[in-house]
Coordinates of C-alpha atoms and ligand atoms in Angstrom, one line a residue:
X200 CA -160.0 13.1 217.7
X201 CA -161.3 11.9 221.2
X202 CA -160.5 8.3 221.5
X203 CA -160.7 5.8 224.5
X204 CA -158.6 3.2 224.7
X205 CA -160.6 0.0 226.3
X206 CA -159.3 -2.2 228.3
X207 CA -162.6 -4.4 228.5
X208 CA -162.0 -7.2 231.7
X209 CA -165.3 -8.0 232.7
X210 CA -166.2 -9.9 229.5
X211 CA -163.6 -11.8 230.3
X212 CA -165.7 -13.8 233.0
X213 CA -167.5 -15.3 230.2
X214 CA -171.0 -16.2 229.9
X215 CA -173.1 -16.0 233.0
X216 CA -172.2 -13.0 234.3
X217 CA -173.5 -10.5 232.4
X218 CA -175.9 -10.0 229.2
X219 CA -174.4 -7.7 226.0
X220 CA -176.6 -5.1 225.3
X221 CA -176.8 -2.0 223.8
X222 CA -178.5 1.5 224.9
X223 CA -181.2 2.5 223.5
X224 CA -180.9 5.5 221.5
X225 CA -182.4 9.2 222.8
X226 CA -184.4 11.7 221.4
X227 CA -182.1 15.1 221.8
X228 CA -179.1 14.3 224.1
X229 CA -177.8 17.7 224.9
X230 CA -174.5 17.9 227.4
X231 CA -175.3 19.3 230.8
X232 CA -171.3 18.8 232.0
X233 CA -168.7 16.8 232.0
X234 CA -165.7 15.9 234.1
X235 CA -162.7 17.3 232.4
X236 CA -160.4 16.4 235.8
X237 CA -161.6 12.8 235.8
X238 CA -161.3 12.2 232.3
X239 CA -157.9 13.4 232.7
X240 CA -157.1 10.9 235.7
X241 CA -158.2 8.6 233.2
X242 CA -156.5 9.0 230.5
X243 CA -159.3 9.2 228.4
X244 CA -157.8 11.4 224.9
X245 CA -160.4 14.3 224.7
X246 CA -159.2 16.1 221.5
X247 CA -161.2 18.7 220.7
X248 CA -164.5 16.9 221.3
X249 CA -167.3 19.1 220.8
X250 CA -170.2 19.1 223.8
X251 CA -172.6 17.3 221.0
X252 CA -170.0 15.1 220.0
X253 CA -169.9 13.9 224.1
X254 CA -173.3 14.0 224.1
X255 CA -173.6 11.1 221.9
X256 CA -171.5 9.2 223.2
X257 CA -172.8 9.7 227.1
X258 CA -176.6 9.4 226.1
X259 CA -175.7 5.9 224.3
X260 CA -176.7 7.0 220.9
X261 CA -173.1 5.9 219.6
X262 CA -171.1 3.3 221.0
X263 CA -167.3 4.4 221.3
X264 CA -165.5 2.5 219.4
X265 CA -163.5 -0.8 221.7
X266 CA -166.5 -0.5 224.2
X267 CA -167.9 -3.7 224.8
X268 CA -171.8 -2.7 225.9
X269 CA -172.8 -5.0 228.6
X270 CA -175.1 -5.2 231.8
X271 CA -174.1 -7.2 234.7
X272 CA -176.2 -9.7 236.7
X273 CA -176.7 -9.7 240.2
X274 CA -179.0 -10.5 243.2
X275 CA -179.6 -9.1 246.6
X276 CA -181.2 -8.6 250.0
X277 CA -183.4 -5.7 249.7
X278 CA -184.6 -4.4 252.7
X279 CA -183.3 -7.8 254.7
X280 CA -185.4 -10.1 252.2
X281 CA -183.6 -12.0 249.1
X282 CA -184.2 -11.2 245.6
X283 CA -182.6 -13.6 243.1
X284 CA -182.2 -11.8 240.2
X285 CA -181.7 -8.0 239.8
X286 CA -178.7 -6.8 237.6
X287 CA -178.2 -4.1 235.7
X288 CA -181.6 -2.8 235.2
X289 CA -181.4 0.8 233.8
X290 CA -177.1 0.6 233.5
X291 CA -174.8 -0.6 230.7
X292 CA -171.1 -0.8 231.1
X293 CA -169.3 1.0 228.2
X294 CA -165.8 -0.6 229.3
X295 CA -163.2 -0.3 231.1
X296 CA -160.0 1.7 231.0
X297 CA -156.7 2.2 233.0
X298 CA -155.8 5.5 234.0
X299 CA -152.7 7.6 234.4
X300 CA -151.2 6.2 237.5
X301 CA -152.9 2.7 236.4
X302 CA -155.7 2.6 238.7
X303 CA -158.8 1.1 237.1
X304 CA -161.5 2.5 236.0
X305 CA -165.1 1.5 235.2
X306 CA -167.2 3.4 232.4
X307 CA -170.9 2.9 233.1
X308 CA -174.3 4.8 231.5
X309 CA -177.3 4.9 234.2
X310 CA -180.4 5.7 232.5
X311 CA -179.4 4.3 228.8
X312 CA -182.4 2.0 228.5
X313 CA -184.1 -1.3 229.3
X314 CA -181.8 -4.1 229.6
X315 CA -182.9 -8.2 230.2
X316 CA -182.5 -7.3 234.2
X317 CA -185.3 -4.6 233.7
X318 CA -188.1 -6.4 235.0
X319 CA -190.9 -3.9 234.9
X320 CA -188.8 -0.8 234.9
X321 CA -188.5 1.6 231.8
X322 CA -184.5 1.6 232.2
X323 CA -184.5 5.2 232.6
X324 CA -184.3 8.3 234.7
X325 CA -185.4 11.3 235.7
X326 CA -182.9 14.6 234.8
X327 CA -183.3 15.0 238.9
X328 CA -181.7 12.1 240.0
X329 CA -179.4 12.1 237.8
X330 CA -178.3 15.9 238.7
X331 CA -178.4 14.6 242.2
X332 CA -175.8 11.5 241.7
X333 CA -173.6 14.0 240.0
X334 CA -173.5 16.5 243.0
X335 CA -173.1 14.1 245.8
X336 CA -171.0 11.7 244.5
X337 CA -168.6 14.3 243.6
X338 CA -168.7 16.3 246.5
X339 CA -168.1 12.9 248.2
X340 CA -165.0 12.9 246.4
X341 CA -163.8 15.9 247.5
X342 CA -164.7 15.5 250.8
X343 CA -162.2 12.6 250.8
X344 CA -165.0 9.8 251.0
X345 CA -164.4 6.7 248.5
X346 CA -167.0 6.7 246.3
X347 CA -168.0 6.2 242.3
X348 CA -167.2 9.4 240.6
X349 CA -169.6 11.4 237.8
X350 CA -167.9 11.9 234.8
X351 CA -171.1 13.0 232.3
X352 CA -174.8 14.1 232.6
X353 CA -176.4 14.4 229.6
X354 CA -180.1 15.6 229.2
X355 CA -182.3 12.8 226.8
X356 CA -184.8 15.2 225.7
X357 CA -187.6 12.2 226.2
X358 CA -189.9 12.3 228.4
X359 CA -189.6 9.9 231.7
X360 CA -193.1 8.5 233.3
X361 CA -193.6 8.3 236.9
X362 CA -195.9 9.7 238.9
X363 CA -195.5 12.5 236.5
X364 CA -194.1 13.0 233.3
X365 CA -190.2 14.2 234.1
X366 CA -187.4 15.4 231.6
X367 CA -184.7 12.6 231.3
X368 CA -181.4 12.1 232.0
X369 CA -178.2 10.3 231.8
X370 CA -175.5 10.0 234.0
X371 CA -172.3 8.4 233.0
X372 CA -170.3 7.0 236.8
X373 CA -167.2 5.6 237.2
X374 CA -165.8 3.4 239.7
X375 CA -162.7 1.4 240.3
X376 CA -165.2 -1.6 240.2
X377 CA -168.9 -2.2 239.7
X378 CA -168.9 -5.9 241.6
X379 CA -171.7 -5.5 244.0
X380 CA -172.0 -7.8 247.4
X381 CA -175.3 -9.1 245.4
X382 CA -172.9 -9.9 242.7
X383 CA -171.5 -12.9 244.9
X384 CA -175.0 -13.9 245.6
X385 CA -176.3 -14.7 242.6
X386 CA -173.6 -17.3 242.3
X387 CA -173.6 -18.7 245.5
X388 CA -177.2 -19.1 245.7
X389 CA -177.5 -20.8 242.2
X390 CA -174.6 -23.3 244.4
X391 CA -172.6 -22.3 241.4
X392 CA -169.6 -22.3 243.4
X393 CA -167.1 -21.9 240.2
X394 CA -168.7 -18.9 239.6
X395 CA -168.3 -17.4 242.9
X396 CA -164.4 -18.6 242.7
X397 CA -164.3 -17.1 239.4
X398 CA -165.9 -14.0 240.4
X399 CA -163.1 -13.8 243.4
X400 CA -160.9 -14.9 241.3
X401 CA -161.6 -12.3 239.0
X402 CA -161.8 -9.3 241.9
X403 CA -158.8 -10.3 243.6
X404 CA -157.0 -9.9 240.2
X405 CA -158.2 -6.6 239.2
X406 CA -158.6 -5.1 242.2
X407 CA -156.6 -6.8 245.2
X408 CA -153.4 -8.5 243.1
X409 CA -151.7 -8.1 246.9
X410 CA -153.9 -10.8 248.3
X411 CA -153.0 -13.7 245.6
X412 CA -150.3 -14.4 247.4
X413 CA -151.7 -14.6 250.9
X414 CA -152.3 -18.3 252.5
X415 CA -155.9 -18.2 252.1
X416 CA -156.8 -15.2 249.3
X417 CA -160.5 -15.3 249.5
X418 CA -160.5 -15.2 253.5
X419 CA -157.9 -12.6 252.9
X420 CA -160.2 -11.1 250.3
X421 CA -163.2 -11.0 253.0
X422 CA -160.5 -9.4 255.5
X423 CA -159.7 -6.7 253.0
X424 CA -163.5 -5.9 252.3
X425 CA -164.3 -6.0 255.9
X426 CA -161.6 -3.2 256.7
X427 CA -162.5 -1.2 253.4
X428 CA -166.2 -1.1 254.8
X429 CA -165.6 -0.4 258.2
X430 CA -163.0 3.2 257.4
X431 CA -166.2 3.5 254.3
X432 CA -168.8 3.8 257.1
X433 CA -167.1 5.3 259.6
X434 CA -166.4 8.2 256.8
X435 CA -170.1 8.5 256.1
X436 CA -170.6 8.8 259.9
X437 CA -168.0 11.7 260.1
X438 CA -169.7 13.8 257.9
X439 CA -173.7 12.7 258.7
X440 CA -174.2 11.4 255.9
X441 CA -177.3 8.7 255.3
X442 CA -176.7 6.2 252.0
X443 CA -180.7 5.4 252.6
X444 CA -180.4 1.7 250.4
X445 CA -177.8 -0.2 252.0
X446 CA -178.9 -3.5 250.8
X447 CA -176.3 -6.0 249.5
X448 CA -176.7 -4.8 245.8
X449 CA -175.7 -1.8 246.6
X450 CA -172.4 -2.4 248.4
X451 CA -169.3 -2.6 246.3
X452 CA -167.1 -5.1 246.5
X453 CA -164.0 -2.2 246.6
X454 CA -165.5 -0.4 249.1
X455 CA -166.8 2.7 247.5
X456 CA -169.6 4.4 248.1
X457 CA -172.4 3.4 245.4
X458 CA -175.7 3.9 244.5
X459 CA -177.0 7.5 245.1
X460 CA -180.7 7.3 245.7
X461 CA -182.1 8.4 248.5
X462 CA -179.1 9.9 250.7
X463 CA -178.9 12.3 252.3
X464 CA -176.4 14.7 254.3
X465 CA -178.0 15.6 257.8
X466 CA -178.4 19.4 258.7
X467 CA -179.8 19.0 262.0
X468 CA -178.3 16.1 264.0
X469 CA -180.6 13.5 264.9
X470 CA -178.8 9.9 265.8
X471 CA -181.8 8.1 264.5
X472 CA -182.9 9.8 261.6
X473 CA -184.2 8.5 258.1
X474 CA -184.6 10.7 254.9
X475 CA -185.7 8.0 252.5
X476 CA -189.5 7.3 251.6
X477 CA -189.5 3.7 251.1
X478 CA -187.3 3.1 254.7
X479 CA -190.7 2.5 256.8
X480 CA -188.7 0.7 259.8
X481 CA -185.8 2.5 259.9
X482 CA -183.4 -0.2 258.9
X483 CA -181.1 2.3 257.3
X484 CA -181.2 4.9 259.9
X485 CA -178.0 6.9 260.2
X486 CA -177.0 5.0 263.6
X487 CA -177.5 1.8 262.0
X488 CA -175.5 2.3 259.3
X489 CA -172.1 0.1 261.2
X490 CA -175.0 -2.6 261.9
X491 CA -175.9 -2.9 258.5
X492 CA -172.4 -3.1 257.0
X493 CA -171.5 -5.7 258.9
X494 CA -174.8 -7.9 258.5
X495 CA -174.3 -7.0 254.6
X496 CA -170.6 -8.1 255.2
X497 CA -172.0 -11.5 256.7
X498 CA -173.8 -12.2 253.3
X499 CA -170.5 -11.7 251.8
X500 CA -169.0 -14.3 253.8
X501 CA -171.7 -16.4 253.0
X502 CA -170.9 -16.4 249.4
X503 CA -167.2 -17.1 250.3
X504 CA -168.1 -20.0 252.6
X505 CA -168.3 -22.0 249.4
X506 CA -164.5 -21.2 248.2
X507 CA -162.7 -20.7 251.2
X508 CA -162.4 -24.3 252.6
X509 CA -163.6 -27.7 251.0
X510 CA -164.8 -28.6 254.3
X511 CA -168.2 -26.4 255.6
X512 CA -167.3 -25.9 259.1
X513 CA -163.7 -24.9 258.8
X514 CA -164.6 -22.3 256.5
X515 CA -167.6 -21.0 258.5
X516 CA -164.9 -20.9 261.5
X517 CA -162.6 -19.6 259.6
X518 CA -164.9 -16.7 258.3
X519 CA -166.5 -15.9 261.8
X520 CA -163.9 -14.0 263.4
X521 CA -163.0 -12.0 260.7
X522 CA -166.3 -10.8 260.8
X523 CA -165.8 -10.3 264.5
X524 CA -162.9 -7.9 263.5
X525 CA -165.3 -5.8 262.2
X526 CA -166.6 -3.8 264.9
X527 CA -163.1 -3.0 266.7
X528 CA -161.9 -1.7 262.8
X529 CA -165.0 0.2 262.6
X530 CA -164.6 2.2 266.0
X531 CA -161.2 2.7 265.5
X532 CA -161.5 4.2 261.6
X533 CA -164.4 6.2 263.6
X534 CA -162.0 7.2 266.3
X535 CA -159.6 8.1 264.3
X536 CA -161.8 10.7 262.4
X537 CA -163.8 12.0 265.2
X538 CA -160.7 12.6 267.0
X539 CA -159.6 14.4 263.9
X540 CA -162.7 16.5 263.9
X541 CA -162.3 17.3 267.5
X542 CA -158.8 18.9 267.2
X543 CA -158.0 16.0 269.6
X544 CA -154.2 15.5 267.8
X545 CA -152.5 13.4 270.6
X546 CA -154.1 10.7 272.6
X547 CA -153.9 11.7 276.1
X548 CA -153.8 8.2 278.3
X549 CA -155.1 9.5 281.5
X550 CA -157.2 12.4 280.5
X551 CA -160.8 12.3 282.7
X552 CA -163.3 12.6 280.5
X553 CA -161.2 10.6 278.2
X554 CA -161.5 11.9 274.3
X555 CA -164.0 9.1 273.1
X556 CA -166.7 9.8 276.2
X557 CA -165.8 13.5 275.2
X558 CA -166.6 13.4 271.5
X559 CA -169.9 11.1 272.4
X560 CA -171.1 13.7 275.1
X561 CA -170.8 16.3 272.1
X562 CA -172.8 14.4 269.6
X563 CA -175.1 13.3 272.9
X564 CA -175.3 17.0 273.1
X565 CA -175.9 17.8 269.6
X566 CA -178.6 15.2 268.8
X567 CA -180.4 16.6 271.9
X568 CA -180.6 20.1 270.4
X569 CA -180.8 18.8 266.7
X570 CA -177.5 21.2 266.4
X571 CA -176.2 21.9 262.9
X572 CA -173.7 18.5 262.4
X573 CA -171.5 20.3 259.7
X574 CA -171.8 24.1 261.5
X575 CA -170.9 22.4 265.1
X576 CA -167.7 20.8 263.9
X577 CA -166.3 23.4 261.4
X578 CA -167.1 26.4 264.4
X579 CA -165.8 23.8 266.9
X580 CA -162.2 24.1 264.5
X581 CA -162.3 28.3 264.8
X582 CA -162.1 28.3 268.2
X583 CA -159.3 29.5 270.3
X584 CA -157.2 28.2 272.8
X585 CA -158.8 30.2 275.3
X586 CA -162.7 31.5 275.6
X587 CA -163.8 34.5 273.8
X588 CA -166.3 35.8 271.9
X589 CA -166.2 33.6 268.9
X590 CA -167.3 30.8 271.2
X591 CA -170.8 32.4 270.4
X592 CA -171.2 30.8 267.4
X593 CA -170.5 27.3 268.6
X594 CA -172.7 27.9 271.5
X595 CA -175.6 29.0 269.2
X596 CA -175.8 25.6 267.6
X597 CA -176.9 24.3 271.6
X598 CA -180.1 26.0 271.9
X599 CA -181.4 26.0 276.0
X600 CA -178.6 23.9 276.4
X601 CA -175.7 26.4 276.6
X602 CA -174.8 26.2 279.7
X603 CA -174.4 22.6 279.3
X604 CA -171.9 23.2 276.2
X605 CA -170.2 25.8 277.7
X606 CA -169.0 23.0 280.3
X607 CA -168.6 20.7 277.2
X608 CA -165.9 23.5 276.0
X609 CA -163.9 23.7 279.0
X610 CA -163.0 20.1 279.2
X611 CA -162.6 20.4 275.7
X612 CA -160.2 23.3 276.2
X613 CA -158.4 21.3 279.3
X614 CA -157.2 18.6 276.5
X615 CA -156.2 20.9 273.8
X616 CA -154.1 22.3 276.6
X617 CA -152.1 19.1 276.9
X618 CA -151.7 19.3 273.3
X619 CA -148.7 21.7 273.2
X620 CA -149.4 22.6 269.8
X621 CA -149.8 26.2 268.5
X622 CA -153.8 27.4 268.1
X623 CA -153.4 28.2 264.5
X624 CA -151.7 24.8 263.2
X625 CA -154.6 23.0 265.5
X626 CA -157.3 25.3 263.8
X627 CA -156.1 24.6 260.5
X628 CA -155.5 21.2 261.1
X629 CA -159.0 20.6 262.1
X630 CA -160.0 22.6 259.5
X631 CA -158.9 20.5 256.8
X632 CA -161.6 17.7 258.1
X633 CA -164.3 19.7 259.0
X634 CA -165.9 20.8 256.2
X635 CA -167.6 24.5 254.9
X636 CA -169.8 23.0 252.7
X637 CA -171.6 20.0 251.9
X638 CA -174.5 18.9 249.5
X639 CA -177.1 20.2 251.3
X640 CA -180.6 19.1 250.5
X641 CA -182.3 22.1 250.0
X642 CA -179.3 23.3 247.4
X643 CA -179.8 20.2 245.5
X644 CA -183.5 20.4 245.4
X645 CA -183.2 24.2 244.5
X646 CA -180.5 23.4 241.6
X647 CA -182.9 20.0 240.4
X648 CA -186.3 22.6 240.4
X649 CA -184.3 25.4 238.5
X650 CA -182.9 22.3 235.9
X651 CA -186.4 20.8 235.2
X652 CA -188.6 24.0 235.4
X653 CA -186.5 25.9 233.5
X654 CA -183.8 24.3 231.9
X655 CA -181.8 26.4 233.8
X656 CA -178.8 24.5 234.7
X657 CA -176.8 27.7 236.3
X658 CA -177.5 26.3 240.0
X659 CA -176.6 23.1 239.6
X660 CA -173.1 24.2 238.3
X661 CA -172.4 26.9 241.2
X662 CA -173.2 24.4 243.8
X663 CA -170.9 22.1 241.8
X664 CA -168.3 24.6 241.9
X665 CA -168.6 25.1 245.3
X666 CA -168.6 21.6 246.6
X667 CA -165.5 20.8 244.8
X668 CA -163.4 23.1 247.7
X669 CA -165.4 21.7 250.7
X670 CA -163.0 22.8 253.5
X671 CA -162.2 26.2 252.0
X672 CA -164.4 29.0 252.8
X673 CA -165.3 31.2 249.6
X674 CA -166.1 34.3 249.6
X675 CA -169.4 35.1 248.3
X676 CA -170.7 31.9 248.9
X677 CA -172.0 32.2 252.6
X678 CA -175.5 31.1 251.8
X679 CA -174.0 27.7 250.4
X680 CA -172.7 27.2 254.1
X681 CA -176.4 27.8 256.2
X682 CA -178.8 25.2 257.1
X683 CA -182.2 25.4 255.0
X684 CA -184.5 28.2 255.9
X685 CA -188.2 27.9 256.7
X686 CA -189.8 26.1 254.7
X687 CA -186.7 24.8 252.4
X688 CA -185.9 22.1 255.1
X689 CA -186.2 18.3 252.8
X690 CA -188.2 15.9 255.1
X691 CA -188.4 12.8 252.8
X692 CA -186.0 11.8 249.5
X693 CA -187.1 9.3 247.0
X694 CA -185.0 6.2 245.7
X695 CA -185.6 8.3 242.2
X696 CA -186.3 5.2 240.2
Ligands
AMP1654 P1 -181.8 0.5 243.2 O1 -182.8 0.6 244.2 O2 -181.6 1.8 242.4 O3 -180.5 0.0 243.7 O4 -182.3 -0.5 242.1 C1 -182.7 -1.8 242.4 C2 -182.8 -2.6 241.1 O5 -183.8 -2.1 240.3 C3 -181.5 -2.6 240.3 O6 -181.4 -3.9 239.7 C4 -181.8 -1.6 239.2 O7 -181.1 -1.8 238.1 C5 -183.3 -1.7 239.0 N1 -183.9 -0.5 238.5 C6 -184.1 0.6 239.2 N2 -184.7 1.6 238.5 C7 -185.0 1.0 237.3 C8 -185.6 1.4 236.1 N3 -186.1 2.7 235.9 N4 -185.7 0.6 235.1 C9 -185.2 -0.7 235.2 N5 -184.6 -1.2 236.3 C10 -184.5 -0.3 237.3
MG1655 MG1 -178.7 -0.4 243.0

């Protein structure tokens, strides 16, 4: 008999930070898939639950039994500008369990139904969306970038309303821990400064238990999600990735990444570019992603102002050069990975170029001929130690601008040179960050259009099984690797609310 046993903390915070509610039941929830390795990780006791049996409980239509239904509260800056209340508007957390190795692990349904954070929205969403959040976030995993995982989509069988009338869907996402930077905020700007102590309190506990015993754990606590936010965005860098909604509601306290609207994985590099409909300005292009973080970071520290000394000004001193620390962690996690990507193994003191003005001519390069960003680095890691043919297909990606790479590859060639390390090990060694495959946009949108015009969910779960082995090339599966054709390019993505 599938069981999970709950291990409810959040409800523990008492009154004031969340509401208890319960999902609203669903027409015809049929199981699209779920996430047998999670659930494992999690301990979660399958049995011999039957797909209609998981159904239920991942469309909300029963209520496991130990769960402890609730949506949390929480504010934000949206877009720069401060909303007071937001919460949990379409998400109810089941409960919480501990998995094999103990990690912690949070059980939510997205989709399940109005809550009291609702304001005008119908608490649902569209099957797309949902289909969508299950594909990135789990290729994210795999991929190596922290993130919330998908462990259920179920289909409602009702009918969603938005500018059309769209099949719904539910997905159930996991994460070591749901508090949001907007969390904080809604204490700290009711001045409710025991709530933001035990809301710290609380995270430290759960998720940090290293920092209690620090001199200062909630400047320590800032410290920690600082550093977790910097190596987070720095990953999403690595791999052109745009999150598309960075406000502070959607930035996890643990540093995962959360809340997969409208993001997007570049095909064509552009060091400015925007995917996301409602991002007029620009203010969550991909190159101001770092910016963001931090300025979302300051609204953290904001919060923690209030707890971390008795006396204003020490703690706003105190607070400031943490903050400060930011952009040196965030160049060197960046660094790190580029220099990863690059093949660039050992730092070479005296090289001229030196490897960080190399790997910024490359992208200089790259976003000047709109090259392919996950083609240019995975050829860039097949290349051998001296020229030859195969350099053809890195070259490719440079358009007019050959030549120019082609002087690009020598210098690149003179460092691996210094390297003293056998071409194969370097190859596969780069290899194992530079990635095959990744959620393209036009394979998603192909996979969501086959899923709500058909009810065919076939795509969806190839392009699933191919994204969980992103740095192994399969065979068969060459059309999973190329950038879209002519006319399948994605211009804009939608928040899919
Ligand atoms: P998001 O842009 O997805 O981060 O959502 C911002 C806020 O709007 C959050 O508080 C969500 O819970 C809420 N929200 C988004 N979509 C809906 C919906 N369909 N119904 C109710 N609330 C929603
Ligand atoms: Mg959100």
């Amino acid at each position: 008999m599938f069981s999970i046993s709950f291990e409810n903390q959040y409800v523990t915070l008492g009154e004031g930070f969340f509401a208890r509610t319960r999902p609203t039941p669903v027409s015809d929830p049929v199981l699209i898939r779920f996430n047998h390795d999670l659930a494992e990780q999690m301990n979660l006791d399958m049995g011999d639950a039957a797909p209609d049996q998981l159904a239920q409980w991942f469309s909300g239509n029963q209520v496991p039994e130990g769960a402890e239904p609730l949506s949390m509260v929480y504010a934000g800056h949206q877009f720069g500008f401060y909303t007071p209340r937001l919460g949990d508007g379409r998400a109810i957390l089941l409960g919480e369990v501990i998995g094999k190795e103990g990690q912690n692990y949070e059980i939510q349904l997205k989709g399940s139904g109005r809550t009291v954070y609702s304001r005008n929205g119908d608490g649902r969403s569209p099957l797309g969306p949902v289909l969508r959040e299950y594909l990135v976030s789990e290729a994210m995993y795999r991929l190596g970038v922290p993130t919330t995982r998908a462990l259920a989509a179920v289909a409602t069988g009702d009918a969603v309303y938005r500018e059309e009338v769209l099949p719904g869907g539910i997905l159930t996402r996991v994460a070591s821990s749901f508090v949001r930077v907007g969390t904080f905020e809604y204490h700290a700007r009711h001045s409710d400064q025991e709530g933001v102590k035990k809301l710290a309190d609380y995270v430290i506990s759960r998720s940090f238990p290293e920092l209690s015993d620090s001199g200062n754990p909630y400047l320590s606590l800032l410290e920690t999600v600082v550093e977790r936010h910097a190596c987070l965005v720095a990953k999403w860098m690595q791999f052109g990735f745009i999150h598309g909604v960075m406000n502070t509601d959607n930035m996890s306290i643990v540093g995962e990444t959360i809340d997969y609207g409208p993001c997007a994985f570049m095909d064509g590099f552009a060091i400015n570019k925007v995917f996301s409909s409602i991002d007029q300005q620009g203010r969550y292009a991909y190159d101001n992603q770092p910016g963001i973080a931090l300025w979302n970071l300051a609204r953290f520290a904001e919060c923690l102002v209030l707890i971390i000394d008795s006396e204003v000004d020490a703690a706003v001193e105190a607070v400031r050069p943490v903050l400060e620390k930011f952009q040196t962690l965030y160049e060197k996690a960046w660094m790190t990975g580029m220099r990863a990507k690059c093949g660039f193994i050992r730092e070479a003191q005296n090289a001229n170029p030196s490897q960080s003005l190399l790997t910024k001519e490359l992208l200089a390069l790259m976003h000047e001929c709109s090259s392919d960003f996950t083609i240019t680095f995975y050829e860039l890691s097949r290349l051998s130690d001296q020229a030859d043919k195969q350099d053809h297909a890195f070259l490719r990606q440079f358009a007019s601008r050959q030549p120019v790479a082609r002087d690009w590859l020598v210098k690149w060639r003179t460092i691996m040179s210094t390297h003293g390390i056998k071409q194969k090990q370097r190859q596969s060694q780069m290899q194992c960050v530079n990635p095959v495959y990744i959620p393209r946009n036009h394979l998603i949108e192909a996979a969501i259009r086959r899923a709500e015009d058909h009810r065919d969910f076939s795509a969806f779960h190839e392009l699933h099984e191919v994204l969980k082995t992103p740095y192994a090339k399969q065979k068969g599966k060459q059309r999973y690797q190329c950038p879209p054709g002519p006319g399948q390019e994605v211009i804009q993505t939608f928040c899919g609310t």
